[in-house]
Amino acid sequence: MSTTLANDRAAWLRGPACNCSTLPGATKDPWRIVLLGAPGVGKGTQAQLLSQKLGSCHLSTGDVFRAAKSLGEKNLTPAMNVAMACMKAGKLVPDVTVIDLVAERTKCLTCRGGFILDGFPRTVQQAESLQQMLQQQSLAMDGVVDFVMPIDQIVARLSGRRTCGGCKAVYHVTGMPPKVENVCDACGKGLIQREDDRPESIAVRLDAYARSTAPLIQFYDNLGLLLTIPAAGTPEDIFERTVEALRNAEALPESILSRTLN
Ligand code: AMP
């Protein structure tokens, strides 16, 4: 697999006033992809692997909210403070806040390296706004990858997930445990459970997904962009499946396929 140095995504994580330390290399046909799937199916991991393979940045709206959280309540706008409360409860942040946040980051959508959106759009209103933003920039999307998994497996994944409080490495209490319980193998710091991975928040998140995000599958199917990928198995298995599906997607331009997926 070819790899590309990930940039620091400063313009995405910290907003339009910041510039990324390195920009992805210029390519004639950069990839523009959206990842869909319930929380816990492994979208973030697949986004990172795809980003390494395709050279496009991993743009997660959840990461933007988590970055904002570290600034502290006093430094946030009222809309961002509402967003923090929604996130903590596992609820969706209001559409207007998320759409404004992405619209402010149009330079990431138009970046010469393309994009891999993860966690946005999450409602039909967000998807319609994204289509408008892209059309205004005369850009088209290449594909929408929908990762699917049975609900009981999703709950088991989310409730067992632990993250290093230091380096953010991700573990699972049974599937991928650290060598020493609750201690990060990589940096030795303690492992924590994300607030929104607690049982009460998981139920709210999955409900929000079923009500608000599942309709997007039809939305993108109608546009001929949908690729459905079973998300069971190792991250490598899922990645291979995804690359294979992208390679076989008839709607994708030949030039892209021959360049990046050989
Ligand atoms: P994620 O890391 O994508 O699971 O996002 C974490 C949390 O951030 C979600 O549970 C929501 O509270 C919020 N969030 C992230 N992206 C969106 C979005 N597109 N629409 C609404 N809320 C979002």
PDB file of C-alpha atoms and ligand atoms in Angstrom:
ATOM      1  CA  MET A   1       0.000   0.000   0.000  1.00  0.00           C
ATOM      2  CA  SER A   2       1.376   3.408  -0.863  1.00  0.00           C
ATOM      3  CA  THR A   3       1.340   5.889   1.979  1.00  0.00           C
ATOM      4  CA  THR A   4       1.188   9.636   2.077  1.00  0.00           C
ATOM      5  CA  LEU A   5       2.254  11.762   5.007  1.00  0.00           C
ATOM      6  CA  ALA A   6      -0.885  12.840   6.841  1.00  0.00           C
ATOM      7  CA  ASN A   7      -0.987  16.593   7.238  1.00  0.00           C
ATOM      8  CA  ASP A   8      -2.029  18.164  10.526  1.00  0.00           C
ATOM      9  CA  ARG A   9      -5.476  19.207   9.163  1.00  0.00           C
ATOM     10  CA  ALA A  10      -5.156  22.497  11.048  1.00  0.00           C
ATOM     11  CA  ALA A  11      -7.535  24.292   8.665  1.00  0.00           C
ATOM     12  CA  TRP A  12     -10.190  21.666   9.341  1.00  0.00           C
ATOM     13  CA  LEU A  13      -9.684  21.134  13.062  1.00  0.00           C
ATOM     14  CA  ARG A  14      -9.061  24.738  14.098  1.00  0.00           C
ATOM     15  CA  GLY A  15     -10.949  26.631  11.394  1.00  0.00           C
ATOM     16  CA  PRO A  16     -10.361  28.779   8.335  1.00  0.00           C
ATOM     17  CA  ALA A  17      -7.950  31.194  10.063  1.00  0.00           C
ATOM     18  CA  CYS A  18      -5.422  28.337  10.343  1.00  0.00           C
ATOM     19  CA  ASN A  19      -3.340  26.877   7.559  1.00  0.00           C
ATOM     20  CA  CYS A  20      -2.266  23.243   7.304  1.00  0.00           C
ATOM     21  CA  SER A  21       1.457  22.724   7.809  1.00  0.00           C
ATOM     22  CA  THR A  22       1.681  20.605   4.649  1.00  0.00           C
ATOM     23  CA  LEU A  23      -0.830  20.359   1.866  1.00  0.00           C
ATOM     24  CA  PRO A  24      -1.587  17.081   0.082  1.00  0.00           C
ATOM     25  CA  GLY A  25       0.220  16.766  -3.250  1.00  0.00           C
ATOM     26  CA  ALA A  26      -1.597  18.176  -6.286  1.00  0.00           C
ATOM     27  CA  THR A  27      -3.366  15.492  -8.324  1.00  0.00           C
ATOM     28  CA  LYS A  28      -5.454  15.818 -11.469  1.00  0.00           C
ATOM     29  CA  ASP A  29      -8.392  13.880 -10.023  1.00  0.00           C
ATOM     30  CA  PRO A  30      -8.407  14.036  -6.218  1.00  0.00           C
ATOM     31  CA  TRP A  31     -10.822  11.741  -4.390  1.00  0.00           C
ATOM     32  CA  ARG A  32     -13.963  13.206  -2.847  1.00  0.00           C
ATOM     33  CA  ILE A  33     -15.676  10.620  -0.715  1.00  0.00           C
ATOM     34  CA  VAL A  34     -18.268  10.506   2.081  1.00  0.00           C
ATOM     35  CA  LEU A  35     -18.271   7.693   4.662  1.00  0.00           C
ATOM     36  CA  LEU A  36     -21.589   6.635   6.200  1.00  0.00           C
ATOM     37  CA  GLY A  37     -22.409   4.065   8.869  1.00  0.00           C
ATOM     38  CA  ALA A  38     -23.662   3.908  12.438  1.00  0.00           C
ATOM     39  CA  PRO A  39     -21.354   5.027  15.264  1.00  0.00           C
ATOM     40  CA  GLY A  40     -18.970   2.176  16.079  1.00  0.00           C
ATOM     41  CA  VAL A  41     -18.729   0.555  12.634  1.00  0.00           C
ATOM     42  CA  GLY A  42     -15.130   1.735  12.309  1.00  0.00           C
ATOM     43  CA  LYS A  43     -15.531   4.689   9.947  1.00  0.00           C
ATOM     44  CA  GLY A  44     -12.709   6.608  11.607  1.00  0.00           C
ATOM     45  CA  THR A  45     -10.227   3.756  11.173  1.00  0.00           C
ATOM     46  CA  GLN A  46     -11.243   3.236   7.548  1.00  0.00           C
ATOM     47  CA  ALA A  47     -11.025   6.976   6.920  1.00  0.00           C
ATOM     48  CA  GLN A  48      -7.419   6.953   8.149  1.00  0.00           C
ATOM     49  CA  LEU A  49      -6.499   3.957   5.986  1.00  0.00           C
ATOM     50  CA  LEU A  50      -8.187   5.483   2.938  1.00  0.00           C
ATOM     51  CA  SER A  51      -6.479   8.786   3.598  1.00  0.00           C
ATOM     52  CA  GLN A  52      -3.081   7.028   3.567  1.00  0.00           C
ATOM     53  CA  LYS A  53      -3.929   5.218   0.346  1.00  0.00           C
ATOM     54  CA  LEU A  54      -5.591   8.053  -1.582  1.00  0.00           C
ATOM     55  CA  GLY A  55      -3.772  11.073  -0.148  1.00  0.00           C
ATOM     56  CA  SER A  56      -7.034  12.896   0.665  1.00  0.00           C
ATOM     57  CA  CYS A  57      -7.549  14.392   4.141  1.00  0.00           C
ATOM     58  CA  HIS A  58      -9.721  12.677   6.740  1.00  0.00           C
ATOM     59  CA  LEU A  59     -12.302  15.328   7.624  1.00  0.00           C
ATOM     60  CA  SER A  60     -14.350  14.368  10.691  1.00  0.00           C
ATOM     61  CA  THR A  61     -16.857  16.818  12.169  1.00  0.00           C
ATOM     62  CA  GLY A  62     -16.655  14.845  15.447  1.00  0.00           C
ATOM     63  CA  ASP A  63     -12.908  15.648  15.535  1.00  0.00           C
ATOM     64  CA  VAL A  64     -13.678  19.365  15.073  1.00  0.00           C
ATOM     65  CA  PHE A  65     -16.055  19.287  18.042  1.00  0.00           C
ATOM     66  CA  ARG A  66     -13.548  17.353  20.164  1.00  0.00           C
ATOM     67  CA  ALA A  67     -10.827  19.896  19.249  1.00  0.00           C
ATOM     68  CA  ALA A  68     -13.166  22.742  20.242  1.00  0.00           C
ATOM     69  CA  LYS A  69     -13.934  21.033  23.556  1.00  0.00           C
ATOM     70  CA  SER A  70     -10.284  21.258  24.556  1.00  0.00           C
ATOM     71  CA  LEU A  71     -10.459  25.087  24.250  1.00  0.00           C
ATOM     72  CA  GLY A  72     -12.764  25.281  27.284  1.00  0.00           C
ATOM     73  CA  GLU A  73     -16.269  26.682  27.699  1.00  0.00           C
ATOM     74  CA  LYS A  74     -15.232  30.348  28.071  1.00  0.00           C
ATOM     75  CA  ASN A  75     -13.470  30.424  24.711  1.00  0.00           C
ATOM     76  CA  LEU A  76     -16.382  28.982  22.745  1.00  0.00           C
ATOM     77  CA  THR A  77     -19.293  30.699  20.997  1.00  0.00           C
ATOM     78  CA  PRO A  78     -22.791  30.050  22.386  1.00  0.00           C
ATOM     79  CA  ALA A  79     -23.511  27.740  19.416  1.00  0.00           C
ATOM     80  CA  MET A  80     -20.362  25.754  20.162  1.00  0.00           C
ATOM     81  CA  ASN A  81     -21.301  25.429  23.828  1.00  0.00           C
ATOM     82  CA  VAL A  82     -24.676  23.991  22.744  1.00  0.00           C
ATOM     83  CA  ALA A  83     -22.769  21.634  20.438  1.00  0.00           C
ATOM     84  CA  MET A  84     -20.597  20.441  23.350  1.00  0.00           C
ATOM     85  CA  ALA A  85     -23.693  19.650  25.436  1.00  0.00           C
ATOM     86  CA  CYS A  86     -25.296  17.720  22.526  1.00  0.00           C
ATOM     87  CA  MET A  87     -22.118  15.754  21.986  1.00  0.00           C
ATOM     88  CA  LYS A  88     -21.834  14.814  25.642  1.00  0.00           C
ATOM     89  CA  ALA A  89     -25.393  13.471  25.607  1.00  0.00           C
ATOM     90  CA  GLY A  90     -24.834  11.571  22.353  1.00  0.00           C
ATOM     91  CA  LYS A  91     -27.357  13.811  20.547  1.00  0.00           C
ATOM     92  CA  LEU A  92     -26.861  15.329  17.121  1.00  0.00           C
ATOM     93  CA  VAL A  93     -25.622  18.919  17.082  1.00  0.00           C
ATOM     94  CA  PRO A  94     -28.213  21.220  15.393  1.00  0.00           C
ATOM     95  CA  ASP A  95     -27.958  21.222  11.583  1.00  0.00           C
ATOM     96  CA  VAL A  96     -27.415  24.966  11.364  1.00  0.00           C
ATOM     97  CA  THR A  97     -24.303  24.765  13.593  1.00  0.00           C
ATOM     98  CA  VAL A  98     -22.778  21.842  11.697  1.00  0.00           C
ATOM     99  CA  ILE A  99     -23.553  23.308   8.277  1.00  0.00           C
ATOM    100  CA  ASP A 100     -22.030  26.687   9.261  1.00  0.00           C
ATOM    101  CA  LEU A 101     -18.960  24.887  10.601  1.00  0.00           C
ATOM    102  CA  VAL A 102     -18.432  22.996   7.317  1.00  0.00           C
ATOM    103  CA  ALA A 103     -19.290  26.041   5.177  1.00  0.00           C
ATOM    104  CA  GLU A 104     -16.549  27.987   7.013  1.00  0.00           C
ATOM    105  CA  ARG A 105     -14.148  25.232   5.958  1.00  0.00           C
ATOM    106  CA  THR A 106     -14.920  25.318   2.213  1.00  0.00           C
ATOM    107  CA  LYS A 107     -11.197  25.496   1.516  1.00  0.00           C
ATOM    108  CA  CYS A 108     -10.924  21.931   2.849  1.00  0.00           C
ATOM    109  CA  LEU A 109     -13.621  20.779   0.424  1.00  0.00           C
ATOM    110  CA  THR A 110     -11.874  22.494  -2.476  1.00  0.00           C
ATOM    111  CA  CYS A 111      -8.394  21.350  -1.373  1.00  0.00           C
ATOM    112  CA  ARG A 112      -6.300  19.935  -4.197  1.00  0.00           C
ATOM    113  CA  GLY A 113      -6.000  16.673  -2.246  1.00  0.00           C
ATOM    114  CA  GLY A 114      -9.766  16.052  -2.189  1.00  0.00           C
ATOM    115  CA  PHE A 115     -11.499  14.862   0.997  1.00  0.00           C
ATOM    116  CA  ILE A 116     -12.802  11.894   2.943  1.00  0.00           C
ATOM    117  CA  LEU A 117     -15.737  13.146   4.991  1.00  0.00           C
ATOM    118  CA  ASP A 118     -16.480  11.123   8.145  1.00  0.00           C
ATOM    119  CA  GLY A 119     -19.497  11.986  10.314  1.00  0.00           C
ATOM    120  CA  PHE A 120     -20.812  14.631   7.920  1.00  0.00           C
ATOM    121  CA  PRO A 121     -23.419  14.709   6.499  1.00  0.00           C
ATOM    122  CA  ARG A 122     -25.608  13.082   9.142  1.00  0.00           C
ATOM    123  CA  THR A 123     -29.026  14.381   8.116  1.00  0.00           C
ATOM    124  CA  VAL A 124     -30.727  14.933   4.769  1.00  0.00           C
ATOM    125  CA  GLN A 125     -30.552  18.706   5.363  1.00  0.00           C
ATOM    126  CA  GLN A 126     -26.772  18.449   5.834  1.00  0.00           C
ATOM    127  CA  ALA A 127     -26.486  16.286   2.700  1.00  0.00           C
ATOM    128  CA  GLU A 128     -28.449  18.809   0.644  1.00  0.00           C
ATOM    129  CA  SER A 129     -26.206  21.616   1.934  1.00  0.00           C
ATOM    130  CA  LEU A 130     -23.099  19.640   1.044  1.00  0.00           C
ATOM    131  CA  GLN A 131     -24.422  19.095  -2.498  1.00  0.00           C
ATOM    132  CA  GLN A 132     -25.008  22.861  -2.789  1.00  0.00           C
ATOM    133  CA  MET A 133     -21.531  23.692  -1.455  1.00  0.00           C
ATOM    134  CA  LEU A 134     -19.938  21.308  -3.959  1.00  0.00           C
ATOM    135  CA  GLN A 135     -22.057  22.533  -6.857  1.00  0.00           C
ATOM    136  CA  GLN A 136     -21.118  26.146  -6.071  1.00  0.00           C
ATOM    137  CA  GLN A 137     -17.485  25.085  -6.390  1.00  0.00           C
ATOM    138  CA  SER A 138     -18.195  22.990  -9.543  1.00  0.00           C
ATOM    139  CA  LEU A 139     -17.044  19.872  -7.716  1.00  0.00           C
ATOM    140  CA  ALA A 140     -18.596  16.396  -7.851  1.00  0.00           C
ATOM    141  CA  MET A 141     -18.417  13.598  -5.319  1.00  0.00           C
ATOM    142  CA  ASP A 142     -16.845  10.287  -6.347  1.00  0.00           C
ATOM    143  CA  GLY A 143     -18.673   7.933  -4.019  1.00  0.00           C
ATOM    144  CA  VAL A 144     -20.448   7.427  -0.705  1.00  0.00           C
ATOM    145  CA  VAL A 145     -19.318   4.360   1.238  1.00  0.00           C
ATOM    146  CA  ASP A 146     -21.896   2.945   3.656  1.00  0.00           C
ATOM    147  CA  PHE A 147     -20.412   0.583   6.297  1.00  0.00           C
ATOM    148  CA  VAL A 148     -23.038  -1.828   7.644  1.00  0.00           C
ATOM    149  CA  MET A 149     -23.008  -4.030  10.751  1.00  0.00           C
ATOM    150  CA  PRO A 150     -25.636  -5.783  12.969  1.00  0.00           C
ATOM    151  CA  ILE A 151     -26.736  -3.632  15.912  1.00  0.00           C
ATOM    152  CA  ASP A 152     -25.590  -6.044  18.690  1.00  0.00           C
ATOM    153  CA  GLN A 153     -22.046  -5.994  17.301  1.00  0.00           C
ATOM    154  CA  ILE A 154     -22.116  -2.191  17.169  1.00  0.00           C
ATOM    155  CA  VAL A 155     -23.147  -1.927  20.836  1.00  0.00           C
ATOM    156  CA  ALA A 156     -20.397  -4.382  21.867  1.00  0.00           C
ATOM    157  CA  ARG A 157     -17.809  -2.380  19.934  1.00  0.00           C
ATOM    158  CA  LEU A 158     -18.806   0.991  21.351  1.00  0.00           C
ATOM    159  CA  SER A 159     -19.204  -0.074  24.977  1.00  0.00           C
ATOM    160  CA  GLY A 160     -15.797  -1.789  25.004  1.00  0.00           C
ATOM    161  CA  ARG A 161     -13.893   1.020  23.248  1.00  0.00           C
ATOM    162  CA  ARG A 162     -11.184   2.793  25.292  1.00  0.00           C
ATOM    163  CA  THR A 163      -9.001   5.691  24.185  1.00  0.00           C
ATOM    164  CA  CYS A 164      -5.623   6.768  25.511  1.00  0.00           C
ATOM    165  CA  GLY A 165      -5.935  10.098  27.322  1.00  0.00           C
ATOM    166  CA  GLY A 166      -2.429  10.971  26.073  1.00  0.00           C
ATOM    167  CA  CYS A 167      -1.766   9.837  22.505  1.00  0.00           C
ATOM    168  CA  LYS A 168      -5.413   8.992  21.594  1.00  0.00           C
ATOM    169  CA  ALA A 169      -4.575   5.389  20.568  1.00  0.00           C
ATOM    170  CA  VAL A 170      -7.764   3.292  20.480  1.00  0.00           C
ATOM    171  CA  TYR A 171      -8.227  -0.082  22.236  1.00  0.00           C
ATOM    172  CA  HIS A 172     -11.063  -2.491  22.962  1.00  0.00           C
ATOM    173  CA  VAL A 173     -11.430  -4.232  26.318  1.00  0.00           C
ATOM    174  CA  THR A 174     -11.806  -7.668  24.677  1.00  0.00           C
ATOM    175  CA  GLY A 175     -11.110  -7.218  20.942  1.00  0.00           C
ATOM    176  CA  MET A 176      -7.867  -5.252  21.229  1.00  0.00           C
ATOM    177  CA  PRO A 177      -6.864  -5.013  24.918  1.00  0.00           C
ATOM    178  CA  PRO A 178      -3.680  -3.220  26.031  1.00  0.00           C
ATOM    179  CA  LYS A 179      -0.909  -5.391  27.539  1.00  0.00           C
ATOM    180  CA  VAL A 180      -1.577  -3.891  30.992  1.00  0.00           C
ATOM    181  CA  GLU A 181      -5.213  -3.253  31.865  1.00  0.00           C
ATOM    182  CA  ASN A 182      -6.196   0.400  31.327  1.00  0.00           C
ATOM    183  CA  VAL A 183      -2.659   1.488  30.391  1.00  0.00           C
ATOM    184  CA  CYS A 184      -1.687   2.596  26.878  1.00  0.00           C
ATOM    185  CA  ASP A 185       0.908   0.298  25.236  1.00  0.00           C
ATOM    186  CA  ALA A 186       2.274   3.195  23.217  1.00  0.00           C
ATOM    187  CA  CYS A 187       2.723   6.005  25.777  1.00  0.00           C
ATOM    188  CA  GLY A 188       1.914   4.513  29.215  1.00  0.00           C
ATOM    189  CA  LYS A 189      -0.898   6.975  29.963  1.00  0.00           C
ATOM    190  CA  GLY A 190      -4.296   5.848  31.320  1.00  0.00           C
ATOM    191  CA  LEU A 191      -7.136   4.727  29.063  1.00  0.00           C
ATOM    192  CA  ILE A 192     -10.500   6.451  29.234  1.00  0.00           C
ATOM    193  CA  GLN A 193     -13.977   5.761  27.947  1.00  0.00           C
ATOM    194  CA  ARG A 194     -15.341   8.501  25.693  1.00  0.00           C
ATOM    195  CA  GLU A 195     -18.317  10.210  27.368  1.00  0.00           C
ATOM    196  CA  ASP A 196     -20.477   9.371  24.374  1.00  0.00           C
ATOM    197  CA  ASP A 197     -19.469   5.673  24.530  1.00  0.00           C
ATOM    198  CA  ARG A 198     -21.237   5.244  27.892  1.00  0.00           C
ATOM    199  CA  PRO A 199     -24.361   3.029  27.704  1.00  0.00           C
ATOM    200  CA  GLU A 200     -26.878   5.878  28.102  1.00  0.00           C
ATOM    201  CA  SER A 201     -25.248   7.876  25.285  1.00  0.00           C
ATOM    202  CA  ILE A 202     -24.847   4.837  22.995  1.00  0.00           C
ATOM    203  CA  ALA A 203     -28.612   4.268  22.963  1.00  0.00           C
ATOM    204  CA  VAL A 204     -29.228   7.944  22.086  1.00  0.00           C
ATOM    205  CA  ARG A 205     -26.586   7.901  19.344  1.00  0.00           C
ATOM    206  CA  LEU A 206     -27.944   4.771  17.704  1.00  0.00           C
ATOM    207  CA  ASP A 207     -31.459   6.165  17.831  1.00  0.00           C
ATOM    208  CA  ALA A 208     -30.261   9.438  16.267  1.00  0.00           C
ATOM    209  CA  TYR A 209     -28.534   7.406  13.567  1.00  0.00           C
ATOM    210  CA  ALA A 210     -31.639   5.370  12.742  1.00  0.00           C
ATOM    211  CA  ARG A 211     -33.871   8.440  12.603  1.00  0.00           C
ATOM    212  CA  SER A 212     -31.631  11.039  10.979  1.00  0.00           C
ATOM    213  CA  THR A 213     -28.744   9.384   9.182  1.00  0.00           C
ATOM    214  CA  ALA A 214     -30.180   6.153   7.772  1.00  0.00           C
ATOM    215  CA  PRO A 215     -32.375   8.177   5.316  1.00  0.00           C
ATOM    216  CA  LEU A 216     -29.146   9.412   3.720  1.00  0.00           C
ATOM    217  CA  ILE A 217     -28.597   5.943   2.310  1.00  0.00           C
ATOM    218  CA  GLN A 218     -31.620   6.401   0.040  1.00  0.00           C
ATOM    219  CA  PHE A 219     -30.573   9.982  -0.732  1.00  0.00           C
ATOM    220  CA  TYR A 220     -27.174   8.885  -2.052  1.00  0.00           C
ATOM    221  CA  ASP A 221     -28.520   5.729  -3.694  1.00  0.00           C
ATOM    222  CA  ASN A 222     -30.838   7.984  -5.716  1.00  0.00           C
ATOM    223  CA  LEU A 223     -27.767   9.942  -6.829  1.00  0.00           C
ATOM    224  CA  GLY A 224     -26.060   6.689  -7.939  1.00  0.00           C
ATOM    225  CA  LEU A 225     -23.195   7.236  -5.494  1.00  0.00           C
ATOM    226  CA  LEU A 226     -23.806   4.533  -2.851  1.00  0.00           C
ATOM    227  CA  LEU A 227     -21.359   1.683  -2.181  1.00  0.00           C
ATOM    228  CA  THR A 228     -22.422  -0.716   0.626  1.00  0.00           C
ATOM    229  CA  ILE A 229     -19.635  -2.440   2.558  1.00  0.00           C
ATOM    230  CA  PRO A 230     -20.077  -5.095   5.313  1.00  0.00           C
ATOM    231  CA  ALA A 231     -18.094  -3.780   8.296  1.00  0.00           C
ATOM    232  CA  ALA A 232     -17.472  -7.070  10.139  1.00  0.00           C
ATOM    233  CA  GLY A 233     -13.891  -8.397  10.358  1.00  0.00           C
ATOM    234  CA  THR A 234     -10.512  -6.825  10.890  1.00  0.00           C
ATOM    235  CA  PRO A 235      -9.819  -3.235   9.809  1.00  0.00           C
ATOM    236  CA  GLU A 236      -7.599  -4.679   7.044  1.00  0.00           C
ATOM    237  CA  ASP A 237     -10.430  -6.929   5.742  1.00  0.00           C
ATOM    238  CA  ILE A 238     -12.849  -4.026   5.664  1.00  0.00           C
ATOM    239  CA  PHE A 239     -10.295  -1.815   3.977  1.00  0.00           C
ATOM    240  CA  GLU A 240      -9.661  -4.418   1.241  1.00  0.00           C
ATOM    241  CA  ARG A 241     -13.420  -4.684   0.674  1.00  0.00           C
ATOM    242  CA  THR A 242     -13.710  -0.920   0.421  1.00  0.00           C
ATOM    243  CA  VAL A 243     -10.851  -0.556  -2.038  1.00  0.00           C
ATOM    244  CA  GLU A 244     -12.286  -3.395  -4.134  1.00  0.00           C
ATOM    245  CA  ALA A 245     -15.720  -1.723  -4.181  1.00  0.00           C
ATOM    246  CA  LEU A 246     -14.187   1.607  -5.187  1.00  0.00           C
ATOM    247  CA  ARG A 247     -12.166  -0.119  -7.877  1.00  0.00           C
ATOM    248  CA  ASN A 248     -15.317  -1.745  -9.278  1.00  0.00           C
ATOM    249  CA  ALA A 249     -17.559   1.300  -9.019  1.00  0.00           C
ATOM    250  CA  GLU A 250     -18.589   2.031 -12.565  1.00  0.00           C
ATOM    251  CA  ALA A 251     -19.449   5.656 -11.918  1.00  0.00           C
ATOM    252  CA  LEU A 252     -15.880   6.495 -10.918  1.00  0.00           C
ATOM    253  CA  PRO A 253     -13.698   8.143 -13.528  1.00  0.00           C
ATOM    254  CA  GLU A 254     -11.203   5.765 -15.201  1.00  0.00           C
ATOM    255  CA  SER A 255      -8.416   8.257 -14.602  1.00  0.00           C
ATOM    256  CA  ILE A 256      -8.861   8.012 -10.831  1.00  0.00           C
ATOM    257  CA  LEU A 257      -9.026   4.238 -10.760  1.00  0.00           C
ATOM    258  CA  SER A 258      -5.919   3.651 -12.802  1.00  0.00           C
ATOM    259  CA  ARG A 259      -3.928   6.227 -10.850  1.00  0.00           C
ATOM    260  CA  THR A 260      -4.579   5.380  -7.237  1.00  0.00           C
ATOM    261  CA  LEU A 261      -5.846   1.828  -6.834  1.00  0.00           C
ATOM    262  CA  ASN A 262      -3.359  -0.336  -8.704  1.00  0.00           C
TER     263      ASN A 262
HETATM  264  P1  AMP B   1     -18.475  11.245  15.822  1.00  0.00           P
HETATM  265  O1  AMP B   1     -17.056  11.298  16.278  1.00  0.00           O
HETATM  266  O2  AMP B   1     -18.635  11.414  14.334  1.00  0.00           O
HETATM  267  O3  AMP B   1     -19.226  10.065  16.358  1.00  0.00           O
HETATM  268  O4  AMP B   1     -19.191  12.547  16.443  1.00  0.00           O
HETATM  269  C1  AMP B   1     -19.247  12.752  17.833  1.00  0.00           C
HETATM  270  C2  AMP B   1     -20.447  13.641  18.161  1.00  0.00           C
HETATM  271  O5  AMP B   1     -20.294  14.928  17.542  1.00  0.00           O
HETATM  272  C3  AMP B   1     -21.792  13.131  17.680  1.00  0.00           C
HETATM  273  O6  AMP B   1     -22.381  12.191  18.571  1.00  0.00           O
HETATM  274  C4  AMP B   1     -22.594  14.426  17.610  1.00  0.00           C
HETATM  275  O7  AMP B   1     -22.963  14.874  18.908  1.00  0.00           O
HETATM  276  C5  AMP B   1     -21.554  15.400  17.084  1.00  0.00           C
HETATM  277  N1  AMP B   1     -21.544  15.438  15.611  1.00  0.00           N
HETATM  278  C6  AMP B   1     -20.480  15.146  14.810  1.00  0.00           C
HETATM  279  N2  AMP B   1     -20.793  15.321  13.527  1.00  0.00           N
HETATM  280  C7  AMP B   1     -22.096  15.713  13.498  1.00  0.00           C
HETATM  281  C8  AMP B   1     -23.003  16.022  12.453  1.00  0.00           C
HETATM  282  N3  AMP B   1     -22.643  15.955  11.154  1.00  0.00           N
HETATM  283  N4  AMP B   1     -24.275  16.378  12.792  1.00  0.00           N
HETATM  284  C9  AMP B   1     -24.659  16.472  14.067  1.00  0.00           C
HETATM  285  N5  AMP B   1     -23.844  16.170  15.112  1.00  0.00           N
HETATM  286  C10 AMP B   1     -22.570  15.796  14.840  1.00  0.00           C
END
